[in-house]
Amino acid sequence: MGKKCIGVDIGGTTVKLGLFETDGTLLHKWEVTTRKEDGGKYILPDVAASIREVLSQRGIGLEDVVGAGMGVPGPVMPDGQVELCVNLGWRNMNPQNELSALLDGIPVKSGNDANVAALGEMWQGGGKGFSDIVMVTLGTGVGGGVILNQKIVAGRHGLGGEIGHIHVRDEETEHCNCGGVGCVEQIASATGIAREARRKMAASDAPSAMRKYGDDITAKDVLDEAKAGDQMALEVVEIVGRYLGLLLAQLALTVDPEMFVIGGGVSRAGQFLIDVIEKHYQFFTPISKNKAKIGLAQLGNDAGIYGAARQVLD
Amino acid sequence: MGKKCIGVDIGGTTVKLGLFETDGTLLHKWEVTTRKEDGGKYILPDVAASIREVLSQRGIGLEDVVGAGMGVPGPVMPDGQVELCVNLGWRNMNPQNELSALLDGIPVKSGNDANVAALGEMWQGGGKGFSDIVMVTLGTGVGGGVILNQKIVAGRHGLGGEIGHIHVRDEETEHCNCGGVGCVEQIASATGIAREARRKMAASDAPSAMRKYGDDITAKDVLDEAKAGDQMALEVVEIVGRYLGLLLAQLALTVDPEMFVIGGGVSRAGQFLIDVIEKHYQFFTPISKNKAKIGLAQLGNDAGIYGAARQVLD
C-alpha cells in the first residue's frame, strides 16, 4: 500500500476533506460541519477525529500518511501562524502546529484557501502539467494564488496572491470590503458583476433582458443574458473582461507564468468569458505574443482539498 | 585562496565586469567596449579575452572560478536563449552557452539586466539581508526585477519583472515604446517625468520655476525644483509617486516581498521621492499595515555586476 496524504479545506460552513494517493488520485472525500463557537476551538479537534475515523475504517494508520495539508480562509504567515481568521473565529493561533499535535505529530502544512486552490488546480486541474500558474477565483469575492516552481507564493506577510484587492479602476467611488476603492473584486466578483448590471440599468432607459431580474439580478443572470446576445449584458461583461484582462496583464508582466487558470462560480460562464478576458489581456500586453495562456479551472470546489494535500508533498 | 566568481553586465556601449569573492567582496571591476558590429559577434569573445587577462594578471586560474554570470539587455528564456537583443544586435543565440565554451566550460548563467540588478541589490545592496525583494529601476525606462527565495523570477517567456510596461493610466493617449498605452514607464521613467512636466507647463499659465528649463527640462530638474518647493513640480512628483505607489501595491498584493528597492537615476532624488511613493502605496494597500517596506538602491551602476555574479552561486 502506497503512502497517502490528506487535504483539509476549512470553510466557514463546512470543512471539506480528501484522502489521496501521493500521485493525486482522490480515494475518498467527505465533509464535517465547521463549529465556529467559542473562537472556533472545536474545528481542529473535529477535523482530527474525522480523519482518524476515516483512516481507521480503511485500515490506514497515521504512519502511512505523508502528512495533512490545510487551506484556511484568511492570511497565513510563513510559519503557519494565523493572526485573525474572521470566518472561523480564530485569533493568534498556529493551526498547522495544533492539527499536527492532534494527529500524532504527522507533518501538517497550512496555506490561504485561495492559494491552496491554485496549487490544487496546478496539481490535478486546469494547470496540470505546469509548474508556474496564477489562478484567479471569481466567487463572492475575487481570490487568487500564485504558484511558481510548483510552490505557493504565500508572501512574507500573507498577502501573496491577494489579487482581488489590486486597484484597477480610478473612477470608482464606493469602497471595497478591504477599505480600498476600485479593487478588481468590486468589478469581477459575483457581487461586483451584479452591481455593474444594476448600475448599467440605472444609468439608462435602454431596453435589456436584464431588467426582468430587477435589483435581484445575479452574475449568472448577467452572463446568461450576455451569451443570449443582450446588448446591455454584453456591455457589463466587457467591463468585467477589461479589468480581468488588465489584471492578467499585470501578472504576466510580474511573474510571467505558463498559464492563467480562471475558477470560481463566475467561471462557469466558460469559454465565453475567457474569450472576453483574452481580448483585453492581449490589448494590455502588446510587448510580446509569447506569454501565458488563459484556461478554465477544472476541479470546482474540490480544488481546495487537492491543493491542501499537495502542500505536504514537497 | 577562496573561490571567485565573475559578473558581466553587458550594455549597449560598455560591458562592465567584476571579479568577486563568493562572499560578495568586489576585488576588481573594469570595463570593455561593446563592439556591436556584425550582429554583436565580437562581444562575448572580447569579454572572454578580458576575463582571461584579468585572471592571469592576478594569478587566478579558471579552475578557481565558480562561474560567470551575465546580465543581458533584453528578454532571456529559462534555458538562456536570447531571441532578440536589439541593443547588441544579437538574434537567436544562447550567450551563456557561448561564453561558457569560451571559458573552458565554466558555468555561465545569464539573465535580463534589470532582473540581474535586482539580484545584486538583494545580495549586497539596498535589499541585503532579505530573500524576497522587488526592485524598480527608474532610468531612461522603467525596469524591474522580482527576487523570491534569493532567485530571479525570470518568467516562462522572459517577461518576469517587466513591470515598466504594466498599464496603470487609463486616460493616457500616447503610445509607449512597447506598443501599449498608459504604461508605468510613460510616467515614472526619466523621460516620462520630463514629459509630465512639459504637459503641466503647457496646460496652464501658472508660474513655475520649471519654466526656465523650457522643453529641455529633465527629470532631475523636476525633482530638484519640487524639493525646492515649486508647486507645479510638486504636482508632477505627486503624479509620478501615485502611479509608482499603485505599482508597488499591485506587486505587494501579488508576490508580497519583504522590501521594495527603488533604483536608477531618478532614485537619486532620495528619501524625498520615497516619501511620496510611500504615501500612495499606503493608500492603495489599506488591506494590511503589515507589508513590504520601501527603500533605496545602494549599488548604483554596479548592481548589474553584483547580480550577474550572484547568479552562479546557487
XYZ file of C-alpha atoms in Angstrom:
628
model
C 0.000 0.000 0.000
C 1.427 3.328 -1.070
C 1.632 6.310 1.201
C -1.395 8.598 1.454
C -1.875 12.295 2.015
C -4.806 14.278 3.320
C -6.282 17.582 2.219
C -8.381 19.708 4.576
C -10.221 22.740 3.198
C -11.681 24.723 6.064
C -14.648 26.870 5.130
C -16.987 28.969 7.227
C -19.799 26.406 6.996
C -18.198 23.062 6.256
C -14.759 21.542 6.284
C -14.067 19.515 3.152
C -11.627 16.649 3.472
C -9.955 14.375 0.950
C -7.817 11.270 1.224
C -5.351 10.993 -1.648
C -2.688 8.754 -3.059
C 0.529 10.746 -3.393
C 0.086 10.595 -7.183
C -3.019 12.771 -6.851
C -5.677 10.049 -7.013
C -8.617 11.034 -4.808
C -9.607 7.951 -2.779
C -12.349 9.419 -0.644
C -13.831 12.805 0.084
C -16.115 13.861 2.877
C -17.228 16.836 4.936
C -17.682 17.854 8.527
C -19.573 20.848 9.855
C -17.481 23.849 10.863
C -18.275 24.528 14.523
C -17.406 28.167 14.985
C -18.493 28.503 18.623
C -16.005 29.527 21.300
C -13.483 31.071 18.940
C -13.544 28.082 16.614
C -11.799 25.867 19.143
C -13.670 22.707 18.139
C -12.783 22.904 14.461
C -9.391 21.218 14.521
C -10.349 18.537 17.067
C -13.381 17.724 14.883
C -11.142 17.506 11.841
C -8.629 15.287 13.600
C -11.339 12.955 14.926
C -12.906 12.682 11.491
C -9.564 11.919 9.846
C -8.831 9.228 12.430
C -12.246 7.682 11.844
C -11.900 7.568 8.059
C -8.367 6.168 8.242
C -9.461 3.568 10.735
C -12.384 2.466 8.537
C -9.936 1.888 5.720
C -7.284 0.201 7.780
C -4.814 3.012 7.220
C -2.531 4.059 10.075
C -1.200 7.565 10.579
C 2.243 6.121 9.853
C 1.033 5.516 6.278
C 0.166 9.191 5.861
C 2.834 11.552 4.497
C 1.021 14.470 6.027
C -2.077 16.620 6.030
C -2.372 19.959 4.266
C -4.849 22.619 5.200
C -6.497 25.562 3.464
C -7.548 28.392 5.760
C -9.911 31.261 4.813
C -7.549 34.086 5.722
C -3.915 35.161 5.703
C -1.357 32.591 6.842
C 2.150 33.683 7.806
C 5.221 31.807 6.540
C 5.449 29.880 9.843
C 1.777 28.892 9.698
C 0.628 31.481 12.199
C -2.896 32.859 11.740
C -3.347 36.253 13.335
C -7.015 36.601 12.556
C -9.460 34.444 10.672
C -12.794 36.226 10.954
C -14.842 33.457 9.309
C -13.735 30.849 11.837
C -13.281 32.936 14.943
C -9.579 32.092 15.069
C -7.148 34.573 16.528
C -3.394 34.293 17.163
C -3.042 30.575 16.732
C -0.992 28.200 14.647
C -3.473 25.697 13.184
C -0.812 23.589 11.487
C 1.027 23.002 14.742
C -2.258 22.277 16.526
C -3.541 19.818 13.939
C -0.173 18.088 13.825
C -0.291 17.643 17.609
C -3.779 16.182 17.295
C -2.554 13.668 14.695
C 0.431 12.156 16.498
C 2.824 14.718 15.047
C 2.417 13.965 11.335
C 3.534 16.876 9.139
C 0.815 19.484 8.664
C 1.193 22.462 6.348
C -1.333 25.261 6.015
C -1.946 27.948 3.454
C -4.508 30.534 2.495
C -7.501 28.846 0.865
C -7.283 30.717 -2.441
C -3.562 29.974 -2.709
C -4.210 26.348 -1.865
C -6.923 26.067 -4.529
C -4.425 27.382 -7.078
C -1.970 24.669 -6.065
C -4.735 22.091 -6.463
C -5.502 23.267 -9.987
C -1.804 23.084 -10.832
C -1.583 19.557 -9.486
C -4.652 17.890 -10.937
C -6.798 20.574 -12.573
C -6.675 23.259 -15.244
C -2.968 23.815 -14.705
C -1.949 20.170 -14.668
C 1.457 19.623 -16.226
C 2.600 23.178 -15.485
C 4.799 24.425 -12.665
C 4.089 28.155 -12.835
C 0.468 29.243 -12.856
C -1.672 32.007 -11.467
C -5.230 31.162 -10.558
C -7.940 33.788 -10.341
C -11.017 32.681 -8.431
C -14.165 34.634 -9.270
C -16.601 33.894 -6.483
C -18.391 36.039 -3.920
C -15.052 37.840 -3.820
C -12.037 37.583 -6.077
C -9.228 35.420 -4.766
C -6.003 34.345 -6.299
C -2.987 32.165 -5.988
C 0.467 32.481 -7.491
C 2.292 29.186 -7.983
C 5.942 29.227 -9.020
C 8.082 26.096 -9.239
C 5.080 24.114 -8.005
C 5.017 26.081 -4.754
C 2.629 28.680 -3.400
C 3.981 32.229 -3.287
C 2.370 32.971 0.060
C 4.311 36.157 0.612
C 6.173 37.435 3.616
C 3.101 38.956 5.252
C 0.376 36.646 3.965
C -0.521 38.976 1.082
C 0.731 36.788 -1.779
C -1.992 36.254 -4.369
C -4.344 38.848 -2.820
C -5.006 39.995 -6.352
C -8.681 40.725 -5.794
C -7.643 43.830 -3.901
C -5.429 45.293 -6.583
C -6.705 48.737 -7.534
C -7.620 48.903 -11.203
C -10.415 51.434 -11.537
C -9.604 55.050 -10.807
C -13.134 56.367 -11.310
C -14.713 54.100 -8.664
C -16.176 55.900 -5.655
C -17.630 53.090 -3.499
C -15.382 51.361 -1.012
C -14.377 47.715 -1.144
C -14.530 45.489 1.957
C -10.755 45.831 2.224
C -11.068 49.571 2.727
C -9.774 50.352 -0.738
C -11.521 51.859 -3.730
C -11.556 50.441 -7.251
C -10.418 46.890 -6.448
C -10.739 44.087 -9.002
C -13.118 42.380 -6.578
C -15.576 45.275 -6.811
C -15.974 44.623 -10.541
C -15.301 40.973 -11.263
C -16.684 39.087 -8.262
C -20.205 37.668 -8.485
C -21.415 40.551 -6.334
C -19.402 43.007 -8.398
C -20.864 41.799 -11.679
C -24.400 42.099 -10.283
C -23.585 45.610 -9.099
C -22.274 46.603 -12.525
C -25.502 45.320 -14.038
C -27.607 47.347 -11.613
C -25.519 50.409 -12.397
C -25.964 49.930 -16.140
C -29.710 49.503 -15.774
C -29.970 52.591 -13.589
C -27.853 54.690 -15.930
C -30.119 54.458 -18.962
C -33.628 53.677 -20.128
C -32.428 51.359 -22.858
C -34.289 48.058 -23.038
C -32.482 44.996 -21.759
C -33.339 41.397 -20.933
C -31.595 42.059 -17.623
C -34.424 44.319 -16.478
C -36.701 41.393 -15.688
C -34.444 40.427 -12.777
C -34.554 43.906 -11.297
C -32.236 44.569 -8.381
C -32.076 40.847 -7.600
C -30.036 40.172 -10.713
C -27.129 37.760 -10.208
C -23.820 37.376 -12.006
C -25.172 34.212 -13.604
C -28.178 36.113 -14.959
C -25.867 38.726 -16.459
C -23.635 36.149 -18.093
C -26.575 34.106 -19.381
C -28.208 37.171 -20.927
C -24.909 38.261 -22.429
C -24.493 34.852 -24.031
C -28.030 35.184 -25.374
C -26.948 38.425 -27.031
C -28.413 41.108 -24.764
C -26.564 44.325 -25.543
C -26.515 45.784 -22.041
C -25.426 42.492 -20.501
C -22.642 42.304 -23.074
C -21.520 45.758 -22.006
C -21.274 44.570 -18.398
C -19.257 41.520 -19.439
C -16.996 43.823 -21.486
C -16.249 45.864 -18.347
C -15.571 42.744 -16.285
C -13.385 41.299 -19.036
C -11.461 44.527 -19.423
C -10.408 44.683 -15.794
C -9.673 40.979 -15.601
C -7.632 41.239 -18.790
C -5.743 44.143 -17.231
C -5.154 42.112 -14.074
C -3.772 39.165 -16.035
C -1.528 41.525 -17.993
C -0.140 42.935 -14.732
C 0.516 39.414 -13.504
C 2.113 38.300 -16.781
C 4.479 41.273 -16.599
C 5.358 40.488 -12.989
C 5.719 36.713 -12.601
C 5.106 35.578 -16.214
C 3.506 32.183 -15.511
C 2.938 29.423 -18.052
C -0.800 29.754 -17.712
C -3.667 31.518 -16.019
C -6.459 29.392 -14.591
C -9.824 31.086 -14.106
C -12.062 29.478 -11.496
C -14.878 30.170 -9.070
C -18.622 30.259 -9.673
C -18.438 33.063 -12.232
C -16.083 30.958 -14.385
C -18.969 28.575 -15.101
C -19.712 31.032 -17.916
C -16.881 29.128 -19.588
C -15.052 29.936 -22.794
C -17.423 32.830 -23.496
C -15.956 34.696 -20.529
C -12.390 33.584 -21.269
C -12.662 34.999 -24.784
C -13.602 38.442 -23.480
C -10.803 38.383 -20.889
C -8.356 37.181 -23.557
C -9.154 40.080 -25.880
C -8.337 42.657 -23.208
C -5.329 40.704 -21.935
C -3.871 40.860 -25.437
C -4.585 44.585 -25.595
C -2.637 45.218 -22.397
C 0.365 43.065 -23.356
C 1.452 44.242 -26.806
C 5.057 43.780 -25.610
C 5.068 40.087 -26.554
C 2.962 37.477 -28.305
C 4.778 34.754 -26.402
C 3.114 34.710 -22.981
C 0.850 32.795 -20.619
C -2.323 31.221 -21.974
C -5.685 31.528 -20.227
C -7.777 28.487 -19.352
C -10.563 27.316 -17.078
C -10.267 25.667 -13.688
C -11.380 22.039 -13.632
C -11.678 20.945 -10.033
C -14.551 23.158 -8.884
C -14.992 23.029 -5.130
C -12.511 20.174 -4.844
C -9.546 22.401 -5.763
C -9.083 23.183 -2.078
C -8.672 19.611 -0.879
C -6.353 18.771 -3.780
C -4.151 21.789 -3.147
C -4.212 21.328 0.601
C -2.930 17.776 0.219
C -0.329 18.782 -2.379
C 1.318 21.113 0.137
C 2.781 18.200 2.089
C 4.357 16.540 -0.955
C 7.425 18.746 -1.389
C 42.737 31.252 -1.824
C 38.933 31.132 -1.847
C 36.893 30.533 -4.954
C 35.967 33.549 -7.081
C 33.021 34.459 -9.251
C 32.651 36.872 -12.112
C 29.861 39.267 -13.025
C 29.387 40.532 -16.570
C 26.897 43.326 -17.234
C 26.517 43.781 -20.969
C 25.297 47.218 -22.001
C 24.863 48.824 -25.380
C 28.034 50.927 -25.017
C 30.240 49.183 -22.492
C 30.446 45.816 -20.801
C 31.045 46.147 -17.065
C 32.869 43.303 -15.367
C 33.549 42.443 -11.758
C 35.678 39.847 -10.020
C 34.211 38.810 -6.670
C 34.865 36.636 -3.698
C 31.907 34.287 -3.238
C 31.006 36.252 -0.078
C 30.234 39.285 -2.239
C 33.501 41.189 -1.810
C 34.291 43.051 -5.024
C 38.002 42.503 -5.798
C 38.264 44.312 -9.092
C 35.991 45.957 -11.594
C 36.678 47.008 -15.125
C 35.040 47.678 -18.483
C 35.421 46.778 -22.114
C 33.786 48.465 -25.085
C 30.718 46.748 -26.523
C 31.516 46.031 -30.189
C 28.126 45.752 -31.813
C 29.340 45.235 -35.390
C 28.409 42.094 -37.307
C 25.453 41.154 -35.143
C 27.410 41.624 -31.941
C 29.550 38.577 -32.621
C 32.701 40.073 -31.058
C 31.101 40.883 -27.715
C 31.473 37.529 -25.998
C 34.987 36.780 -27.355
C 36.044 40.248 -26.128
C 34.527 39.506 -22.718
C 36.227 36.117 -22.501
C 39.607 37.508 -23.522
C 39.315 40.306 -20.982
C 38.376 37.879 -18.204
C 41.327 35.622 -19.055
C 43.646 38.637 -18.988
C 42.451 39.896 -15.606
C 42.573 36.424 -14.063
C 46.050 35.829 -15.458
C 47.328 39.161 -14.046
C 46.136 38.052 -10.630
C 47.377 34.512 -10.844
C 43.872 33.082 -10.743
C 43.056 30.062 -12.880
C 39.628 29.338 -14.355
C 39.540 26.304 -12.053
C 39.390 28.771 -9.143
C 36.272 30.418 -10.593
C 32.858 29.068 -9.578
C 31.331 30.594 -12.684
C 30.474 33.749 -14.547
C 27.066 35.386 -14.521
C 25.815 37.706 -17.194
C 23.216 40.441 -17.462
C 21.762 40.946 -20.936
C 19.710 43.981 -22.050
C 16.676 42.037 -23.263
C 14.498 39.034 -22.529
C 16.272 35.791 -21.630
C 14.421 32.481 -21.815
C 14.679 29.932 -18.987
C 17.337 27.967 -20.938
C 19.406 31.101 -21.549
C 18.253 31.570 -25.136
C 18.071 35.151 -26.419
C 15.708 35.520 -29.332
C 16.380 39.166 -29.967
C 18.539 41.718 -28.238
C 18.170 44.907 -30.272
C 20.814 46.894 -28.371
C 23.533 44.349 -29.083
C 22.484 43.022 -32.459
C 22.031 39.510 -31.031
C 19.448 37.223 -32.536
C 18.644 33.586 -31.781
C 21.691 32.748 -29.751
C 22.489 31.344 -26.357
C 25.081 33.691 -24.859
C 25.524 31.648 -21.688
C 26.455 28.542 -23.631
C 28.748 30.560 -25.894
C 30.574 32.323 -23.074
C 30.955 29.049 -21.191
C 32.556 27.461 -24.270
C 34.944 30.425 -24.498
C 35.949 29.964 -20.839
C 36.857 26.259 -20.813
C 33.305 25.241 -19.881
C 32.980 27.028 -16.539
C 29.317 27.510 -15.516
C 27.773 30.617 -17.054
C 24.286 31.819 -16.222
C 22.543 34.733 -17.885
C 19.559 36.864 -17.001
C 17.809 40.034 -18.063
C 19.825 43.052 -16.913
C 17.062 44.597 -14.809
C 16.398 41.273 -13.096
C 20.097 40.795 -12.502
C 20.431 44.276 -10.974
C 17.632 43.367 -8.556
C 19.527 40.249 -7.523
C 22.627 42.378 -6.978
C 20.746 44.773 -4.693
C 19.408 41.792 -2.751
C 22.886 40.359 -2.364
C 24.947 43.399 -1.396
C 22.778 46.490 -1.779
C 19.511 48.001 -0.572
C 17.937 44.590 -0.105
C 20.862 42.971 1.697
C 19.719 40.506 4.310
C 16.408 39.856 2.553
C 15.446 36.948 0.321
C 12.304 38.351 -1.307
C 12.552 41.785 -2.867
C 11.230 43.634 -5.864
C 13.463 46.264 -7.401
C 12.089 49.077 -9.517
C 14.696 50.812 -11.662
C 13.737 54.318 -12.725
C 16.071 55.192 -15.574
C 15.559 56.120 -19.216
C 12.884 53.446 -18.998
C 11.388 51.652 -16.007
C 12.790 48.202 -15.364
C 12.207 45.770 -12.597
C 13.230 42.541 -11.028
C 11.335 40.152 -8.789
C 13.509 38.127 -6.429
C 11.918 35.310 -4.421
C 13.915 32.916 -2.265
C 17.074 34.693 -3.435
C 16.358 33.778 -7.041
C 15.265 35.824 -10.036
C 11.687 35.235 -11.174
C 12.598 35.409 -14.851
C 9.295 34.057 -16.044
C 8.475 31.400 -18.565
C 8.650 33.737 -21.554
C 11.217 36.254 -20.328
C 8.551 38.692 -19.116
C 9.189 38.350 -15.374
C 9.761 41.753 -13.803
C 8.721 43.695 -16.930
C 6.815 45.961 -14.600
C 7.572 49.156 -16.505
C 5.045 48.020 -19.095
C 2.186 47.443 -16.719
C -0.753 49.623 -17.714
C -1.752 51.991 -14.948
C -3.172 55.094 -16.569
C -6.430 54.742 -18.451
C -6.605 58.328 -19.665
C -3.241 58.218 -21.470
C -3.418 58.588 -25.254
C 0.224 58.469 -26.374
C 1.788 55.102 -27.078
C 4.667 53.597 -25.149
C 7.676 52.034 -26.934
C 6.210 48.622 -26.121
C 3.129 49.395 -28.207
C 0.939 49.824 -25.148
C -0.769 52.892 -23.758
C -0.591 54.129 -20.178
C 2.448 52.120 -19.043
C 4.268 52.946 -15.797
C 7.335 53.738 -17.910
C 5.499 56.570 -19.669
C 5.048 58.345 -16.343
C 7.860 57.370 -13.992
C 10.930 56.988 -16.210
C 13.284 59.946 -16.548
C 11.793 60.669 -19.955
C 8.289 60.187 -18.574
C 8.833 62.635 -15.731
C 10.164 65.246 -18.148
C 7.133 64.685 -20.360
C 4.756 65.132 -17.431
C 6.498 68.395 -16.611
C 6.140 69.654 -20.183
C 2.477 68.691 -20.126
C 1.879 70.536 -16.863
C 3.609 73.633 -18.163
C 1.616 73.555 -21.391
C -1.681 73.003 -19.604
C -1.669 76.236 -17.610
C -0.184 79.686 -17.399
C 0.648 79.347 -13.728
C 4.146 80.458 -12.792
C 6.683 77.752 -12.049
C 10.416 77.518 -11.544
C 10.280 74.690 -14.108
C 9.573 77.159 -16.902
C 13.169 78.323 -17.069
C 14.182 74.916 -18.462
C 11.579 75.030 -21.229
C 11.140 71.876 -23.240
C 14.647 70.727 -22.331
C 13.612 70.092 -18.739
C 14.955 66.844 -17.265
C 13.649 64.568 -14.539
C 16.422 65.848 -12.289
C 15.303 69.448 -12.864
C 11.740 68.498 -11.928
C 12.779 66.706 -8.759
C 15.181 69.486 -7.744
C 12.511 72.147 -8.210
C 9.982 70.041 -6.335
C 12.399 69.700 -3.426
C 12.847 73.455 -3.524
C 9.088 73.791 -3.108
C 7.883 74.661 -6.610
C 4.159 73.944 -6.714
C 3.929 72.709 -10.275
C 6.996 70.496 -9.891
C 5.427 69.051 -6.753
C 2.301 68.250 -8.747
C 4.401 66.321 -11.253
C 6.127 64.380 -8.476
C 2.692 63.654 -6.992
C 1.604 62.048 -10.268
C 4.800 60.018 -10.525
C 4.503 58.945 -6.898
C 0.866 57.985 -7.303
C 1.500 55.580 -10.145
C 4.618 54.149 -8.544
C 2.717 53.698 -5.286
C -0.011 51.911 -7.234
C 2.585 49.711 -8.923
C 4.128 48.745 -5.587
C 0.668 47.998 -4.193
C -0.032 45.670 -7.125
C 3.273 43.928 -6.520
C 2.719 43.653 -2.757
C -0.667 42.030 -3.408
C 0.858 39.596 -5.891
C 4.232 38.404 -4.551
C 4.315 40.243 -1.182
C 8.080 40.756 -0.869
C 9.939 41.795 2.271
C 11.011 45.022 0.682
C 10.927 47.217 -2.386
C 14.183 48.697 -3.609
C 13.946 51.815 -5.776
C 16.930 52.404 -8.035
C 18.016 54.040 -11.285
C 18.989 57.631 -11.975
C 15.638 59.064 -10.885
C 16.060 57.485 -7.450
C 18.924 59.896 -6.747
C 16.116 62.186 -5.576
C 16.342 60.005 -2.465
C 14.009 59.857 0.500
C 12.003 62.806 -0.826
C 10.791 60.616 -3.695
C 10.367 57.543 -1.497
C 8.093 59.509 0.844
C 5.741 60.455 -1.996
C 5.671 56.879 -3.303
C 5.092 55.577 0.228
C 2.051 57.803 0.764
C 0.316 56.448 -2.322
C 1.457 52.868 -1.667
C -0.258 53.062 1.717
C -3.393 54.454 0.096
C -3.609 51.514 -2.299
C -2.993 48.839 0.340
C -5.477 49.509 3.143
C -5.892 45.738 3.435
C -2.902 45.420 5.772
C -0.419 47.530 7.699
C 1.993 44.608 7.761
C 3.634 44.678 4.352
C 6.833 45.338 2.418
C 8.880 48.441 3.231
C 10.270 50.763 0.571
C 13.953 51.686 0.416
C 16.618 52.988 -1.913
C 19.045 51.010 -4.026
C 22.664 51.283 -2.920
C 24.875 49.844 -5.631
C 24.205 52.313 -8.434
C 25.659 51.138 -11.736
C 27.445 48.255 -10.029
C 24.191 46.431 -9.236
C 24.481 44.615 -12.560
C 27.900 43.085 -11.959
C 26.958 42.076 -8.422
C 23.747 40.421 -9.513
C 25.330 38.816 -12.538
C 27.938 37.179 -10.332
C 25.365 36.153 -7.720
C 23.528 34.061 -10.315
C 26.223 31.390 -10.304
C 26.230 30.947 -6.531
C 23.102 28.820 -6.102
